Every structure is written in C-alpha cells, then in structure tokens.
PDB file of C-alpha atoms in Angstrom:
ATOM      1  CA  ASP R   1      -2.521 -12.587   2.813  1.00 89.00           C
ATOM      2  CA  ILE R   2       0.451 -10.669   1.410  1.00 90.00           C
ATOM      3  CA  ILE R   3      -0.473  -7.332   2.992  1.00 94.00           C
ATOM      4  CA  ARG R   4      -2.010  -8.483   6.285  1.00 92.00           C
ATOM      5  CA  THR R   5       1.406  -8.617   8.015  1.00 93.00           C
ATOM      6  CA  ILE R   6       2.575  -5.107   7.047  1.00 96.00           C
ATOM      7  CA  ARG R   7       3.328  -3.179  10.227  1.00 95.00           C
ATOM      8  CA  ASP R   8       2.072   0.315  10.973  1.00 94.00           C
ATOM      9  CA  PRO R   9       4.970   2.826  10.850  1.00 92.00           C
ATOM     10  CA  GLU R  10       4.104   4.221  14.318  1.00 91.00           C
ATOM     11  CA  LYS R  11       2.525   1.333  16.198  1.00 90.00           C
ATOM     12  CA  PRO R  12       3.559  -2.276  16.859  1.00 90.00           C
ATOM     13  CA  ASN R  13       0.322  -3.478  15.215  1.00 94.00           C
ATOM     14  CA  THR R  14      -0.215  -4.718  11.693  1.00 95.00           C
ATOM     15  CA  LEU R  15      -2.371  -2.775   9.247  1.00 96.00           C
ATOM     16  CA  GLU R  16      -4.919  -5.592   9.475  1.00 95.00           C
ATOM     17  CA  GLU R  17      -5.076  -5.384  13.292  1.00 95.00           C
ATOM     18  CA  LEU R  18      -5.711  -1.631  13.008  1.00 95.00           C
ATOM     19  CA  GLU R  19      -8.337  -2.256  10.287  1.00 95.00           C
ATOM     20  CA  VAL R  20      -6.397  -0.058   7.865  1.00 95.00           C
ATOM     21  CA  VAL R  21      -6.645  -2.994   5.435  1.00 96.00           C
ATOM     22  CA  THR R  22      -9.285  -5.710   5.380  1.00 94.00           C
ATOM     23  CA  GLU R  23     -10.027  -8.551   3.018  1.00 94.00           C
ATOM     24  CA  SER R  24     -12.927  -6.558   1.579  1.00 95.00           C
ATOM     25  CA  CYS R  25     -10.568  -3.713   0.584  1.00 95.00           C
ATOM     26  CA  VAL R  26      -8.818  -5.922  -1.993  1.00 96.00           C
ATOM     27  CA  GLU R  27     -10.195  -6.334  -5.504  1.00 96.00           C
ATOM     28  CA  VAL R  28      -8.595  -8.443  -8.237  1.00 95.00           C
ATOM     29  CA  GLN R  29      -9.756  -8.263 -11.863  1.00 95.00           C
ATOM     30  CA  GLU R  30      -8.461 -10.242 -14.809  1.00 93.00           C
ATOM     31  CA  ILE R  31      -7.435  -7.760 -17.527  1.00 92.00           C
ATOM     32  CA  GLY R  32      -5.717 -10.088 -19.976  1.00 89.00           C
ATOM     33  CA  GLU R  33      -4.273 -13.532 -20.337  1.00 89.00           C
ATOM     34  CA  ASP R  34      -2.364 -14.147 -17.095  1.00 87.00           C
ATOM     35  CA  GLU R  35      -2.538 -10.433 -16.205  1.00 92.00           C
ATOM     36  CA  TYR R  36      -4.504  -8.899 -13.372  1.00 95.00           C
ATOM     37  CA  LEU R  37      -5.498  -5.516 -11.981  1.00 96.00           C
ATOM     38  CA  VAL R  38      -5.137  -5.415  -8.207  1.00 96.00           C
ATOM     39  CA  ILE R  39      -6.953  -2.565  -6.457  1.00 97.00           C
ATOM     40  CA  ILE R  40      -6.372  -1.864  -2.761  1.00 97.00           C
ATOM     41  CA  ARG R  41      -8.438   0.686  -0.824  1.00 97.00           C
ATOM     42  CA  PHE R  42      -7.037   1.357   2.625  1.00 96.00           C
ATOM     43  CA  THR R  43      -8.495   3.374   5.481  1.00 95.00           C
ATOM     44  CA  PRO R  44      -6.127   5.492   7.609  1.00 93.00           C
ATOM     45  CA  THR R  45      -6.812   5.396  11.349  1.00 89.00           C
ATOM     46  CA  VAL R  46      -7.548   9.153  11.427  1.00 90.00           C
ATOM     47  CA  PRO R  47      -8.626  11.613   8.666  1.00 90.00           C
ATOM     48  CA  HIS R  48      -5.422  13.668   9.043  1.00 90.00           C
ATOM     49  CA  CYS R  49      -3.001  10.713   9.315  1.00 87.00           C
ATOM     50  CA  SER R  50       0.433  12.080   8.428  1.00 89.00           C
ATOM     51  CA  LEU R  51       1.687   8.612   7.494  1.00 93.00           C
ATOM     52  CA  ALA R  52      -0.995   7.713   4.938  1.00 94.00           C
ATOM     53  CA  THR R  53       1.421   8.179   2.032  1.00 94.00           C
ATOM     54  CA  LEU R  54       3.994   5.962   3.755  1.00 95.00           C
ATOM     55  CA  ILE R  55       1.369   3.270   4.366  1.00 96.00           C
ATOM     56  CA  GLY R  56       0.425   3.377   0.682  1.00 96.00           C
ATOM     57  CA  LEU R  57       4.093   3.078  -0.244  1.00 96.00           C
ATOM     58  CA  CYS R  58       4.489   0.035   2.022  1.00 96.00           C
ATOM     59  CA  LEU R  59       1.467  -1.623   0.409  1.00 97.00           C
ATOM     60  CA  ARG R  60       2.848  -0.980  -3.088  1.00 96.00           C
ATOM     61  CA  ILE R  61       6.378  -2.233  -2.324  1.00 95.00           C
ATOM     62  CA  LYS R  62       5.183  -5.387  -0.570  1.00 95.00           C
ATOM     63  CA  LEU R  63       2.787  -6.272  -3.397  1.00 95.00           C
ATOM     64  CA  GLN R  64       5.307  -5.500  -6.149  1.00 93.00           C
ATOM     65  CA  ARG R  65       7.771  -7.864  -4.479  1.00 93.00           C
ATOM     66  CA  CYS R  66       5.371 -10.670  -3.662  1.00 92.00           C
ATOM     67  CA  LEU R  67       2.713 -10.987  -6.363  1.00 89.00           C
ATOM     68  CA  PRO R  68       3.506 -14.150  -8.338  1.00 82.00           C
ATOM     69  CA  PHE R  69       1.721 -13.018 -11.514  1.00 82.00           C
ATOM     70  CA  ARG R  70       1.791 -10.124 -13.993  1.00 89.00           C
ATOM     71  CA  HIS R  71      -0.225  -7.279 -12.582  1.00 91.00           C
ATOM     72  CA  LYS R  72      -1.181  -3.656 -12.600  1.00 93.00           C
ATOM     73  CA  LEU R  73      -1.476  -2.194  -9.135  1.00 95.00           C
ATOM     74  CA  GLU R  74      -3.725   0.657  -8.006  1.00 97.00           C
ATOM     75  CA  ILE R  75      -3.737   1.790  -4.380  1.00 97.00           C
ATOM     76  CA  TYR R  76      -6.192   4.316  -3.014  1.00 97.00           C
ATOM     77  CA  ILE R  77      -7.318   5.747   0.275  1.00 96.00           C
ATOM     78  CA  SER R  78     -10.948   4.793   0.894  1.00 94.00           C
ATOM     79  CA  GLU R  79     -13.118   7.660  -0.291  1.00 93.00           C
ATOM     80  CA  GLY R  80     -13.890  10.233   2.384  1.00 92.00           C
ATOM     81  CA  THR R  81     -11.461   8.855   4.987  1.00 92.00           C
ATOM     82  CA  HIS R  82      -8.567  11.332   4.662  1.00 92.00           C
ATOM     83  CA  SER R  83      -8.357  15.102   4.362  1.00 91.00           C
ATOM     84  CA  THR R  84      -5.875  14.984   1.443  1.00 93.00           C
ATOM     85  CA  GLU R  85      -6.826  11.663  -0.153  1.00 94.00           C
ATOM     86  CA  GLU R  86      -6.706  12.978  -3.739  1.00 94.00           C
ATOM     87  CA  ASP R  87      -3.096  14.193  -3.402  1.00 94.00           C
ATOM     88  CA  ILE R  88      -1.992  11.026  -1.646  1.00 94.00           C
ATOM     89  CA  ASN R  89      -3.678   8.802  -4.243  1.00 96.00           C
ATOM     90  CA  LYS R  90      -1.726  10.617  -6.979  1.00 96.00           C
ATOM     91  CA  GLN R  91       1.566  10.174  -5.113  1.00 94.00           C
ATOM     92  CA  ILE R  92       1.251   6.465  -4.349  1.00 95.00           C
ATOM     93  CA  ASN R  93       0.181   5.633  -7.912  1.00 97.00           C
ATOM     94  CA  ASP R  94       2.975   7.613  -9.598  1.00 96.00           C
ATOM     95  CA  LYS R  95       5.863   5.270 -10.496  1.00 94.00           C
ATOM     96  CA  GLU R  96       8.434   8.073 -10.585  1.00 95.00           C
ATOM     97  CA  ARG R  97       7.464   9.391  -7.150  1.00 95.00           C
ATOM     98  CA  VAL R  98       7.515   5.865  -5.706  1.00 94.00           C
ATOM     99  CA  ALA R  99      10.972   5.234  -7.191  1.00 95.00           C
ATOM    100  CA  ALA R 100      12.250   8.567  -5.850  1.00 95.00           C
ATOM    101  CA  ALA R 101      10.863   7.822  -2.387  1.00 94.00           C
ATOM    102  CA  MET R 102      12.604   4.441  -2.314  1.00 95.00           C
ATOM    103  CA  GLU R 103      15.922   6.121  -3.171  1.00 96.00           C
ATOM    104  CA  ASN R 104      15.741   7.988   0.145  1.00 96.00           C
ATOM    105  CA  PRO R 105      17.707   5.792   2.605  1.00 96.00           C
ATOM    106  CA  ASN R 106      15.687   6.850   5.663  1.00 95.00           C
ATOM    107  CA  LEU R 107      12.360   6.248   3.961  1.00 94.00           C
ATOM    108  CA  ARG R 108      13.562   2.944   2.496  1.00 95.00           C
ATOM    109  CA  GLU R 109      14.609   1.740   5.955  1.00 96.00           C
ATOM    110  CA  ILE R 110      11.162   2.534   7.416  1.00 95.00           C
ATOM    111  CA  VAL R 111       9.433   0.762   4.518  1.00 95.00           C
ATOM    112  CA  GLU R 112      11.698  -2.286   4.921  1.00 95.00           C
ATOM    113  CA  GLN R 113      10.857  -2.473   8.646  1.00 94.00           C
ATOM    114  CA  CYS R 114       7.125  -2.241   7.919  1.00 94.00           C
ATOM    115  CA  VAL R 115       7.087  -4.872   5.161  1.00 95.00           C
ATOM    116  CA  ALA R 116       9.479  -7.360   6.797  1.00 93.00           C
ATOM    117  CA  GLU R 117       7.871 -10.717   7.502  1.00 85.00           C
ATOM    118  CA  PRO R 118       7.320 -11.378  11.220  1.00 78.00           C
ATOM    119  CA  ASP R 119       9.657 -13.916  12.819  1.00 71.00           C
TER     120      ASP R 119
END
C-alpha cells in the first residue's frame, strides 16, 4: 500500500498502474524480534529505462519514511528486465550513494514529486 501511489518520473501514472510494482513483487521476512527484511523487486517498463535508478530511489525513500517498524530494505530490478540491472541494484542499495543523490536539489525535488501522496 505504501508504494502503490508512487508516481512515475515521466508519466502521470503510478508505478502500480504501469505494473512497475505489483503486490507480488513485495516480500517481507521477519529477521529478529520486531525487525523485518523488506525486499522489493520492480520491473522497469523497458529494458533500457533511463529512469530505473530514480524509480528505485523513490521506492527506497518512500519506504524509509513510511514503514512503521524496524527494517532492512533491499530493492532490486526484477532479474532479466533491464540492461544494466546489476549496476543499478548496487546503486540503489548503497546507503552512501542514496544519501548523496538526495543531497542533489534537482534530484530531491523529482523524488519528492514522485513520492508525494495524491490529493
């Protein structure tokens, strides 16, 4: 429910409407007392999607802000659905790279627009 309303950076649609994220792409595992591992596997609309990293960043930021419990978060591109999935997976799961990206005012503004709750 948290990620279904994230907007695509280029289109007026949500990631759910574009089938970039679906309920079946979310996995939650208990890893300790009151601590969970949340794994998201998203599918870009095209194998050479230039915004796949940005979509992963939006997913991470929205979940970090909204999950009401202690968690570890792993976000991946669905295997075989993007030409540079390995590189992108490294980027969106690297805390330092995520922090650096969110320091960029232009990038932060795009992320904020994508993760804003609809009116």
